Short mmCIF file of C-alpha atoms in Angstrom, two decimals:
data_model
loop_
_atom_site.label_atom_id
_atom_site.label_comp_id
_atom_site.label_asym_id
_atom_site.label_seq_id
_atom_site.Cartn_x
_atom_site.Cartn_y
_atom_site.Cartn_z
CA UNK A 1 215.22 -46.84 -216.29
CA UNK A 2 216.51 -43.69 -214.63
CA UNK A 3 218.12 -41.08 -216.83
CA UNK A 4 220.82 -38.94 -215.24
CA UNK A 5 221.41 -35.50 -216.69
CA UNK A 6 225.14 -35.00 -216.74
CA UNK A 7 224.93 -31.43 -217.99
CA UNK A 8 226.57 -29.11 -215.43
CA UNK A 9 224.23 -26.61 -213.71
CA UNK A 10 224.13 -23.15 -215.27
CA UNK A 11 225.54 -20.41 -213.03
CA UNK A 12 222.82 -18.39 -211.21
CA UNK A 13 222.16 -14.90 -212.52
CA UNK A 14 223.77 -12.27 -210.29
CA UNK A 15 221.31 -10.39 -208.03
CA UNK A 16 220.99 -6.75 -209.01
CA UNK A 17 222.05 -4.38 -206.23
CA UNK A 18 219.18 -2.56 -204.45
CA UNK A 19 218.70 0.84 -205.94
CA UNK A 20 216.09 2.31 -203.53
CA UNK A 21 214.44 1.87 -200.13
CA UNK A 22 212.29 -1.29 -199.94
CA UNK A 23 208.61 -1.26 -198.92
CA UNK A 24 209.19 -3.46 -195.86
CA UNK A 25 211.66 -0.96 -194.44
CA UNK A 26 209.62 2.03 -195.55
CA UNK A 27 206.61 0.83 -193.48
CA UNK A 28 208.71 1.33 -190.38
CA UNK A 29 208.61 5.07 -191.00
CA UNK A 30 204.99 5.50 -192.06
CA UNK A 31 201.46 4.37 -191.29
CA UNK A 32 199.21 2.42 -193.58
CA UNK A 33 195.83 3.48 -194.87
CA UNK A 34 193.42 1.30 -192.94
CA UNK A 35 189.71 0.70 -192.36
CA UNK A 36 187.93 0.79 -189.07
CA UNK A 37 187.55 -2.69 -187.50
CA UNK A 38 184.93 -4.71 -189.40
CA UNK A 39 182.45 -7.30 -188.05
CA UNK A 40 180.39 -9.78 -190.07
CA UNK A 41 177.77 -10.12 -187.30
CA UNK A 42 176.27 -6.71 -188.12
CA UNK A 43 172.93 -6.96 -189.97
CA UNK A 44 170.35 -4.42 -191.13
CA UNK A 45 168.25 -4.95 -187.95
CA UNK A 46 164.98 -3.90 -189.58
CA UNK A 47 162.93 -4.88 -186.53
CA UNK A 48 164.77 -2.35 -184.34
CA UNK A 49 164.45 0.28 -187.07
CA UNK A 50 160.73 -0.18 -187.71
CA UNK A 51 159.42 -0.62 -184.16
CA UNK A 52 158.02 2.56 -182.60
CA UNK A 53 159.78 2.93 -179.24
CA UNK A 54 157.75 3.89 -176.19
CA UNK A 55 159.37 5.59 -173.22
CA UNK A 56 158.98 3.22 -170.24
CA UNK A 57 159.54 5.09 -167.01
CA UNK A 58 159.81 2.87 -163.95
CA UNK A 59 160.96 -0.04 -166.11
CA UNK A 60 157.45 -1.53 -166.49
CA UNK A 61 154.76 -1.12 -169.16
CA UNK A 62 151.19 -2.17 -168.41
CA UNK A 63 148.80 -3.10 -171.24
CA UNK A 64 145.20 -2.41 -170.20
CA UNK A 65 142.54 -4.12 -172.29
CA UNK A 66 138.82 -4.64 -172.27
CA UNK A 67 137.71 -7.67 -170.31
CA UNK A 68 137.64 -10.81 -172.44
CA UNK A 69 135.51 -13.84 -171.62
CA UNK A 70 137.25 -16.16 -174.09
CA UNK A 71 139.79 -17.86 -171.84
CA UNK A 72 142.38 -20.19 -173.30
CA UNK A 73 142.31 -21.60 -176.82
CA UNK A 74 146.00 -22.39 -176.46
CA UNK A 75 148.14 -25.20 -177.78
CA UNK A 76 148.53 -28.55 -176.12
CA UNK A 77 151.86 -30.32 -175.69
CA UNK A 78 152.51 -34.06 -175.56
CA UNK A 79 155.24 -36.50 -174.55
CA UNK A 80 156.30 -39.46 -176.67
CA UNK A 81 157.56 -42.80 -175.42
CA UNK A 82 158.39 -44.89 -178.47
CA UNK A 83 155.17 -45.10 -180.47
CA UNK A 84 153.04 -44.11 -177.48
CA UNK A 85 151.93 -40.48 -177.12
CA UNK A 86 150.48 -38.98 -173.94
CA UNK A 87 149.12 -35.53 -173.25
CA UNK A 88 150.88 -33.59 -170.49
CA UNK A 89 148.16 -33.21 -167.82
CA UNK A 90 148.81 -29.52 -167.06
CA UNK A 91 148.62 -28.77 -170.81
CA UNK A 92 144.89 -29.55 -170.70
CA UNK A 93 144.53 -26.19 -168.94
CA UNK A 94 145.21 -24.63 -172.39
CA UNK A 95 141.65 -25.59 -173.34
CA UNK A 96 139.18 -22.75 -172.96
CA UNK A 97 137.01 -25.01 -170.82
CA UNK A 98 139.84 -25.75 -168.36
CA UNK A 99 141.70 -22.44 -168.43
CA UNK A 100 142.90 -21.56 -164.93
CA UNK A 101 142.05 -25.00 -163.51
CA UNK A 102 145.17 -26.31 -161.73
CA UNK A 103 144.05 -29.43 -159.85
CA UNK A 104 146.84 -31.75 -161.01
CA UNK A 105 145.07 -34.92 -159.82
CA UNK A 106 141.93 -34.12 -161.82
CA UNK A 107 143.92 -33.11 -164.91
CA UNK A 108 145.97 -36.32 -164.63
CA UNK A 109 142.75 -38.33 -164.48
CA UNK A 110 141.48 -36.61 -167.63
CA UNK A 111 144.81 -37.15 -169.40
CA UNK A 112 144.70 -40.85 -168.49
CA UNK A 113 141.35 -41.21 -170.28
CA UNK A 114 142.66 -39.79 -173.59
CA UNK A 115 142.81 -42.38 -176.37
CA UNK A 116 145.51 -42.38 -179.07
CA UNK A 117 144.65 -42.68 -182.78
CA UNK A 118 147.13 -42.75 -185.67
CA UNK A 119 145.93 -41.40 -189.03
CA UNK A 120 147.25 -41.48 -192.59
CA UNK A 121 147.56 -38.80 -195.26
CA UNK A 122 144.24 -38.20 -197.00
CA UNK A 123 142.18 -39.82 -194.24
CA UNK A 124 138.87 -38.19 -193.28
CA UNK A 125 138.84 -37.79 -189.51
CA UNK A 126 135.31 -36.42 -189.06
CA UNK A 127 132.44 -35.55 -191.38
CA UNK A 128 130.58 -32.24 -191.35
CA UNK A 129 127.20 -32.57 -189.65
CA UNK A 130 128.04 -35.84 -187.86
CA UNK A 131 127.36 -36.04 -184.11
CA UNK A 132 130.32 -34.81 -182.04
CA UNK A 133 130.95 -36.68 -178.81
CA UNK A 134 134.67 -36.16 -178.17
CA UNK A 135 137.51 -33.63 -178.19
CA UNK A 136 140.28 -34.11 -180.77
CA UNK A 137 143.88 -33.04 -179.96
CA UNK A 138 146.57 -33.20 -182.66
CA UNK A 139 149.88 -34.49 -181.30
CA UNK A 140 151.64 -34.56 -184.67
CA UNK A 141 150.67 -33.92 -188.29
CA UNK A 142 148.67 -31.41 -190.29
CA UNK A 143 144.92 -31.46 -190.98
CA UNK A 144 142.47 -29.23 -192.87
CA UNK A 145 138.98 -28.19 -191.88
CA UNK A 146 136.56 -27.99 -194.80
CA UNK A 147 133.19 -26.27 -194.98
CA UNK A 148 130.67 -25.45 -197.65
CA UNK A 149 130.92 -22.31 -199.76
CA UNK A 150 127.97 -20.05 -200.65
CA UNK A 151 127.30 -22.03 -203.83
CA UNK A 152 127.68 -25.48 -202.34
CA UNK A 153 131.33 -25.87 -203.26
CA UNK A 154 133.94 -27.33 -200.92
CA UNK A 155 135.89 -24.56 -199.12
CA UNK A 156 138.95 -24.91 -196.86
CA UNK A 157 138.36 -23.07 -193.59
CA UNK A 158 141.54 -23.63 -191.56
CA UNK A 159 144.71 -25.71 -191.25
CA UNK A 160 145.62 -27.21 -187.87
CA UNK A 161 148.95 -28.73 -186.85
CA UNK A 162 150.86 -29.97 -183.78
CA UNK A 163 149.14 -28.79 -180.60
CA UNK A 164 145.87 -27.80 -182.30
CA UNK A 165 142.51 -29.19 -181.30
CA UNK A 166 138.87 -29.11 -182.38
CA UNK A 167 135.36 -30.13 -181.23
CA UNK A 168 135.92 -28.88 -177.66
CA UNK A 169 132.24 -27.96 -177.39
CA UNK A 170 131.41 -31.68 -177.61
CA UNK A 171 132.58 -32.16 -174.00
CA UNK A 172 129.58 -30.21 -172.67
CA UNK A 173 126.94 -30.19 -175.42
CA UNK A 174 125.13 -33.53 -175.91
CA UNK A 175 123.62 -32.20 -179.16
CA UNK A 176 126.92 -30.99 -180.64
CA UNK A 177 127.65 -31.71 -184.29
CA UNK A 178 130.80 -31.22 -186.31
CA UNK A 179 130.75 -27.92 -188.17
CA UNK A 180 133.47 -28.97 -190.62
CA UNK A 181 134.85 -32.01 -192.37
CA UNK A 182 138.41 -32.66 -191.21
CA UNK A 183 140.91 -34.41 -193.48
CA UNK A 184 144.59 -35.19 -192.98
CA UNK A 185 147.31 -33.52 -195.08
CA UNK A 186 149.98 -35.78 -193.62
CA UNK A 187 150.20 -38.91 -191.53
CA UNK A 188 150.09 -38.19 -187.83
CA UNK A 189 148.76 -38.92 -184.36
CA UNK A 190 145.87 -37.47 -182.37
CA UNK A 191 144.35 -38.08 -178.96
CA UNK A 192 140.65 -37.96 -178.15
CA UNK A 193 138.75 -37.39 -174.91
CA UNK A 194 135.13 -38.51 -174.98
CA UNK A 195 132.24 -36.65 -173.39
CA UNK A 196 131.42 -39.63 -171.18
CA UNK A 197 134.99 -39.89 -169.86
CA UNK A 198 135.08 -36.15 -169.16
CA UNK A 199 131.75 -36.36 -167.33
CA UNK A 200 132.95 -39.31 -165.25
CA UNK A 201 135.91 -37.32 -163.94
CA UNK A 202 133.88 -34.11 -163.50
CA UNK A 203 131.22 -35.85 -161.44
CA UNK A 204 133.81 -37.17 -158.98
CA UNK A 205 135.81 -33.94 -158.55
CA UNK A 206 133.82 -31.10 -156.91
CA UNK A 207 136.44 -28.50 -157.87
CA UNK A 208 136.21 -29.43 -161.55
CA UNK A 209 132.41 -29.39 -161.40
CA UNK A 210 132.44 -25.87 -159.93
CA UNK A 211 135.01 -24.70 -162.51
CA UNK A 212 132.87 -25.95 -165.40
CA UNK A 213 129.83 -24.21 -163.91
CA UNK A 214 131.71 -20.91 -163.79
CA UNK A 215 132.84 -21.39 -167.40
CA UNK A 216 129.28 -21.99 -168.56
CA UNK A 217 128.13 -18.89 -166.66
CA UNK A 218 130.84 -16.71 -168.24
CA UNK A 219 130.10 -18.12 -171.69
CA UNK A 220 126.52 -16.97 -171.28
CA UNK A 221 127.56 -13.33 -171.00
CA UNK A 222 127.17 -11.32 -174.15
CA UNK A 223 130.41 -10.62 -175.99
CA UNK A 224 131.57 -9.35 -179.36
CA UNK A 225 133.30 -11.44 -182.04
CA UNK A 226 136.67 -10.84 -180.36
CA UNK A 227 135.50 -12.29 -177.03
CA UNK A 228 135.39 -8.88 -175.32
CA UNK A 229 132.54 -7.97 -172.97
CA UNK A 230 129.90 -6.36 -175.16
CA UNK A 231 129.09 -2.65 -174.86
CA UNK A 232 125.31 -2.34 -174.96
CA UNK A 233 124.15 0.09 -177.65
CA UNK A 234 120.96 1.01 -179.45
CA UNK A 235 120.76 2.20 -183.05
CA UNK A 236 118.09 2.78 -185.68
CA UNK A 237 115.36 3.53 -183.14
CA UNK A 238 112.64 6.13 -183.58
CA UNK A 239 110.99 8.20 -180.89
CA UNK A 240 111.59 8.11 -177.17
CA UNK A 241 112.85 4.65 -176.33
CA UNK A 242 114.61 3.39 -173.26
CA UNK A 243 118.33 3.44 -174.05
CA UNK A 244 120.52 0.62 -172.70
CA UNK A 245 122.84 1.36 -169.82
CA UNK A 246 126.38 0.16 -170.21
CA UNK A 247 129.99 0.43 -169.07
CA UNK A 248 133.30 -0.76 -170.46
CA UNK A 249 134.74 -3.51 -168.27
CA UNK A 250 138.52 -3.99 -168.05
CA UNK A 251 140.78 -6.93 -167.36
CA UNK A 252 141.40 -7.15 -163.62
CA UNK A 253 144.98 -8.40 -164.02
CA UNK A 254 146.41 -6.71 -167.11
CA UNK A 255 149.74 -7.91 -168.39
CA UNK A 256 152.84 -5.96 -167.43
CA UNK A 257 156.07 -5.99 -169.45
CA UNK A 258 159.26 -5.41 -167.48
CA UNK A 259 162.29 -4.13 -169.34
CA UNK A 260 164.84 -6.83 -170.08
CA UNK A 261 168.58 -6.18 -170.20
CA UNK A 262 171.57 -7.27 -172.26
CA UNK A 263 174.93 -6.49 -170.67
CA UNK A 264 178.64 -7.12 -171.00
CA UNK A 265 181.84 -5.84 -169.42
CA UNK A 266 184.34 -4.37 -171.89
CA UNK A 267 187.97 -4.58 -170.80
CA UNK A 268 190.73 -2.40 -172.35
CA UNK A 269 194.33 -2.46 -171.12
CA UNK A 270 195.68 1.01 -170.37
CA UNK A 271 198.84 0.23 -172.36
CA UNK A 272 196.72 -0.21 -175.52
CA UNK A 273 194.74 2.98 -175.04
CA UNK A 274 197.92 4.94 -174.11
CA UNK A 275 200.33 3.81 -176.83
CA UNK A 276 198.22 2.62 -179.75
CA UNK A 277 195.46 5.22 -179.88
CA UNK A 278 196.26 6.72 -183.27
CA UNK A 279 195.03 7.19 -185.84
CA UNK A 280 191.96 5.46 -184.34
CA UNK A 281 190.71 5.66 -180.77
CA UNK A 282 191.05 2.06 -179.53
CA UNK A 283 188.48 2.42 -176.74
CA UNK A 284 185.97 4.01 -179.10
CA UNK A 285 186.34 1.22 -181.66
CA UNK A 286 186.03 -1.45 -178.97
CA UNK A 287 182.85 0.19 -177.72
CA UNK A 288 181.42 0.51 -181.23
CA UNK A 289 181.79 -3.19 -181.99
CA UNK A 290 180.52 -4.18 -178.54
CA UNK A 291 177.40 -2.04 -178.99
CA UNK A 292 176.79 -3.55 -182.43
CA UNK A 293 176.88 -7.01 -180.87
CA UNK A 294 174.50 -5.96 -178.07
CA UNK A 295 172.04 -4.54 -180.60
CA UNK A 296 172.14 -7.82 -182.54
CA UNK A 297 171.38 -9.68 -179.31
CA UNK A 298 168.58 -7.22 -178.54
CA UNK A 299 166.86 -7.97 -181.85
CA UNK A 300 167.32 -11.71 -181.30
CA UNK A 301 165.59 -11.46 -177.92
CA UNK A 302 162.74 -9.36 -179.34
CA UNK A 303 162.04 -12.22 -181.74
CA UNK A 304 162.83 -15.33 -179.67
CA UNK A 305 162.58 -14.54 -175.94
CA UNK A 306 159.96 -16.81 -174.35
CA UNK A 307 158.59 -14.02 -172.15
CA UNK A 308 158.17 -11.14 -174.61
CA UNK A 309 159.53 -12.34 -177.99
CA UNK A 310 157.23 -11.93 -180.98
CA UNK A 311 157.25 -15.61 -181.94
CA UNK A 312 156.09 -16.65 -178.47
CA UNK A 313 153.59 -13.83 -177.87
CA UNK A 314 151.43 -14.17 -180.97
CA UNK A 315 147.88 -15.03 -179.94
CA UNK A 316 146.97 -18.63 -180.76
CA UNK A 317 144.13 -17.42 -182.97
CA UNK A 318 146.74 -15.46 -184.96
CA UNK A 319 149.01 -18.46 -185.61
CA UNK A 320 148.42 -19.84 -189.08
CA UNK A 321 149.69 -22.77 -191.11
CA UNK A 322 150.49 -22.81 -194.81
CA UNK A 323 148.08 -24.79 -196.95
CA UNK A 324 150.70 -26.85 -198.78
CA UNK A 325 154.06 -26.17 -197.12
CA UNK A 326 155.86 -23.58 -199.29
CA UNK A 327 154.56 -19.98 -198.99
CA UNK A 328 152.04 -18.98 -201.66
CA UNK A 329 150.21 -15.72 -202.43
CA UNK A 330 147.10 -17.26 -200.85
CA UNK A 331 149.03 -17.90 -197.62
CA UNK A 332 150.29 -14.31 -197.61
CA UNK A 333 146.73 -13.07 -198.09
CA UNK A 334 145.53 -15.25 -195.22
CA UNK A 335 148.18 -13.76 -192.94
CA UNK A 336 147.53 -10.22 -194.17
CA UNK A 337 143.75 -10.28 -193.75
CA UNK A 338 143.89 -11.19 -190.05
CA UNK A 339 144.50 -7.57 -189.05
CA UNK A 340 143.85 -4.04 -190.20
CA UNK A 341 146.72 -1.83 -191.23
CA UNK A 342 149.51 -4.41 -191.37
CA UNK A 343 152.71 -2.36 -191.36
CA UNK A 344 155.27 -4.98 -192.33
CA UNK A 345 156.18 -8.63 -192.76
CA UNK A 346 159.39 -10.02 -191.22
CA UNK A 347 161.02 -13.17 -192.55
CA UNK A 348 164.41 -14.85 -192.73
CA UNK A 349 166.22 -13.98 -195.99
CA UNK A 350 165.87 -17.61 -197.11
CA UNK A 351 162.14 -17.45 -196.43
CA UNK A 352 161.92 -14.28 -198.53
CA UNK A 353 163.56 -16.21 -201.36
CA UNK A 354 160.92 -18.95 -200.97
CA UNK A 355 158.16 -16.30 -201.03
CA UNK A 356 159.64 -14.95 -204.26
CA UNK A 357 159.58 -18.44 -205.79
CA UNK A 358 155.92 -18.74 -204.80
CA UNK A 359 155.13 -15.44 -206.52
CA UNK A 360 157.00 -16.50 -209.65
CA UNK A 361 155.20 -19.84 -209.75
CA UNK A 362 151.91 -17.94 -209.95
CA UNK A 363 153.23 -15.52 -212.56
CA UNK A 364 153.25 -12.59 -210.11
CA UNK A 365 155.84 -9.85 -209.74
CA UNK A 366 154.60 -7.45 -207.02
CA UNK A 367 155.90 -3.89 -207.03
CA UNK A 368 158.69 -3.32 -204.47
CA UNK A 369 158.35 -0.81 -201.65
CA UNK A 370 161.11 1.75 -201.05
CA UNK A 371 162.11 2.32 -197.40
CA UNK A 372 164.99 4.67 -196.54
CA UNK A 373 165.96 4.69 -200.20
CA UNK A 374 166.20 0.88 -200.44
CA UNK A 375 163.72 -1.20 -202.50
CA UNK A 376 162.23 -4.21 -200.70
CA UNK A 377 159.95 -7.01 -201.90
CA UNK A 378 156.34 -6.46 -200.89
CA UNK A 379 152.91 -8.04 -201.00
CA UNK A 380 149.90 -5.79 -201.59
CA UNK A 381 152.01 -2.78 -200.68
CA UNK A 382 153.26 -4.21 -197.37
CA UNK A 383 157.08 -4.57 -197.29
CA UNK A 384 158.67 -7.96 -196.59
CA UNK A 385 161.77 -7.13 -194.53
CA UNK A 386 164.66 -9.49 -193.71
CA UNK A 387 165.34 -10.70 -190.18
CA UNK A 388 167.89 -13.47 -189.81
CA UNK A 389 166.96 -13.87 -186.12
CA UNK A 390 163.84 -15.86 -187.10
CA UNK A 391 165.01 -19.47 -186.72
CA UNK A 392 165.02 -22.18 -189.40
CA UNK A 393 164.34 -25.73 -188.20
CA UNK A 394 166.22 -28.86 -189.21
CA UNK A 395 163.21 -29.69 -191.41
CA UNK A 396 163.85 -26.46 -193.36
CA UNK A 397 160.77 -24.69 -192.02
CA UNK A 398 160.57 -21.17 -190.65
CA UNK A 399 158.01 -18.49 -189.76
CA UNK A 400 156.70 -15.27 -191.28
CA UNK A 401 155.74 -12.47 -188.88
CA UNK A 402 153.14 -9.83 -189.76
CA UNK A 403 152.37 -6.90 -187.50
CA UNK A 404 150.71 -3.57 -187.04
CA UNK A 405 152.85 -1.11 -185.09
CA UNK A 406 152.37 1.91 -182.83
CA UNK A 407 150.38 2.83 -179.73
CA UNK A 408 147.95 4.95 -181.73
CA UNK A 409 147.15 1.92 -183.92
CA UNK A 410 146.87 -0.56 -181.01
CA UNK A 411 149.85 -2.38 -182.51
CA UNK A 412 153.22 -3.73 -181.45
CA UNK A 413 155.60 -1.33 -179.71
CA UNK A 414 159.18 -1.50 -178.50
CA UNK A 415 159.87 -0.51 -174.91
CA UNK A 416 162.91 1.32 -173.58
CA UNK A 417 163.90 3.96 -171.05
CA UNK A 418 166.04 6.90 -172.05
CA UNK A 419 167.90 9.42 -169.90
CA UNK A 420 169.97 6.70 -168.22
CA UNK A 421 173.14 7.66 -166.35
CA UNK A 422 176.13 7.72 -168.74
CA UNK A 423 173.80 7.12 -171.69
CA UNK A 424 175.60 6.74 -175.03
CA UNK A 425 172.60 5.84 -177.22
CA UNK A 426 168.86 5.82 -176.44
CA UNK A 427 168.31 3.05 -173.90
CA UNK A 428 172.01 2.12 -173.79
CA UNK A 429 174.64 3.32 -171.34
CA UNK A 430 178.36 2.78 -170.75
CA UNK A 431 179.52 3.04 -167.14
CA UNK A 432 183.15 3.23 -166.01
CA UNK A 433 183.88 0.45 -163.50
CA UNK A 434 187.48 1.31 -162.60
CA UNK A 435 191.04 0.09 -163.19
CA UNK A 436 192.16 -3.19 -161.63
CA UNK A 437 195.59 -4.27 -160.38
CA UNK A 438 196.62 -5.43 -163.87
CA UNK A 439 196.00 -1.94 -165.30
CA UNK A 440 192.86 -3.08 -167.16
CA UNK A 441 190.07 -0.53 -167.54
CA UNK A 442 186.53 -1.98 -167.33
CA UNK A 443 183.29 -0.52 -168.74
CA UNK A 444 179.80 -1.92 -168.09
CA UNK A 445 177.76 -1.72 -171.32
CA UNK A 446 173.99 -2.20 -170.87
CA UNK A 447 170.90 -1.88 -173.03
CA UNK A 448 167.34 -2.13 -171.68
CA UNK A 449 164.41 -3.15 -173.87
CA UNK A 450 161.24 -5.20 -174.33
CA UNK A 451 158.24 -5.34 -176.68
CA UNK A 452 154.49 -5.30 -176.07
CA UNK A 453 151.54 -6.48 -178.16
CA UNK A 454 148.70 -4.09 -177.33
CA UNK A 455 145.82 -6.17 -178.78
CA UNK A 456 146.00 -9.79 -179.99
CA UNK A 457 145.37 -9.12 -183.68
CA UNK A 458 148.32 -6.69 -183.90
CA UNK A 459 150.69 -9.63 -184.38
CA UNK A 460 150.34 -12.72 -186.55
CA UNK A 461 152.69 -15.59 -187.39
CA UNK A 462 152.62 -18.02 -190.31
CA UNK A 463 154.30 -21.15 -188.93
CA UNK A 464 155.92 -24.22 -190.49
CA UNK A 465 156.67 -22.43 -193.75
CA UNK A 466 158.68 -24.83 -195.90
CA UNK A 467 161.56 -22.96 -197.50
CA UNK A 468 163.32 -25.80 -199.32
CA UNK A 469 163.03 -26.18 -203.06
CA UNK A 470 160.91 -29.32 -202.82
CA UNK A 471 157.46 -29.75 -201.29
CA UNK A 472 157.10 -30.08 -197.53
#
């Protein structure tokens, strides 16, 4: 039932007359107190702050190194068609044995002889000491290599994942034996190439036969543990002995890094800069935010660019896998011990949180390191700095970068050229491009940069770090 209120409406209270000037009208005669334009994209950019920058005249930086005889040891990529996995023929040239060999027909023949095997978590793939007669290439999954410790205990030697391989020496050595037991962490797929199949292709392709002969000859040259041509020395001798003669050989084709560029054209209408230039200079504020965006892009490229980015230029021997998925103190030690004088770790902020959880799980609370007045988490005195340019995969995995920096330390350096025309900041210039028919002023804003890794062990990457709260 609907109830109708028959009580007459009460009369509205009379509005009080305005006694003073209102704020809306007052703003017409004054200016507000305001901030400069803000932008959420701006980050701390620790990579740009911590990299030593080397002046690169001529736009190119050449890294001269001692000659190395170890050629290859790269990762191998595969293609998948349903449940079938095939190795990409040209990817076989990532093997040390086939490095530089580009006969596509021969590589295709070798790829066609690879046999697919699926494995399960916990499965033992090979036993230490067993005869080795084939190469193993991991298409997908994670495996551990186990050896024997000094007291006979089982010791984990390395973790291999997608693209890794082992037992390459079995392709040439009929007496080869497995140096480690290999077990699977996860289910996965691998491909094998037997010694007999490799020999069958080699014996029918003269170019491959000659390439293998050159590889065997180079492998016979004396080298140090880093694969560099050995410098002959004598020490501990007594009396007048014949001293060895030596020289330091160099790479014949050293790598050259050419400066990359990030650019944009900033457009400002003359009406804006003429009439609305107070209390803030409109052109100046436009330039400031544009430069901030360019610097963010610069750091992104230094991390992710396929030509010179840190993630893509880490030596394959310096790419590590976590032992269980989430980062642990043992994983951090493994990454740290691969080089002398590690200057810093770089990780996504979410990865840093996962590292902190790993420390807490082990009852550890490392002392922070203060940089520019700011405390940062650290491991064994090495700061762990945030870099949100390091990507996170859909599987919630990311990477941790560790590096030594500076030319004097044979580390990682940033490259730039200063003294540019119309330079506004080091390595960045703003050039006036004119005023068009619509009265729009244009400025070309450019920054030039790159990065170089002077020796392979200056840069290391821990890959596939699981940063979720559960296990990988």
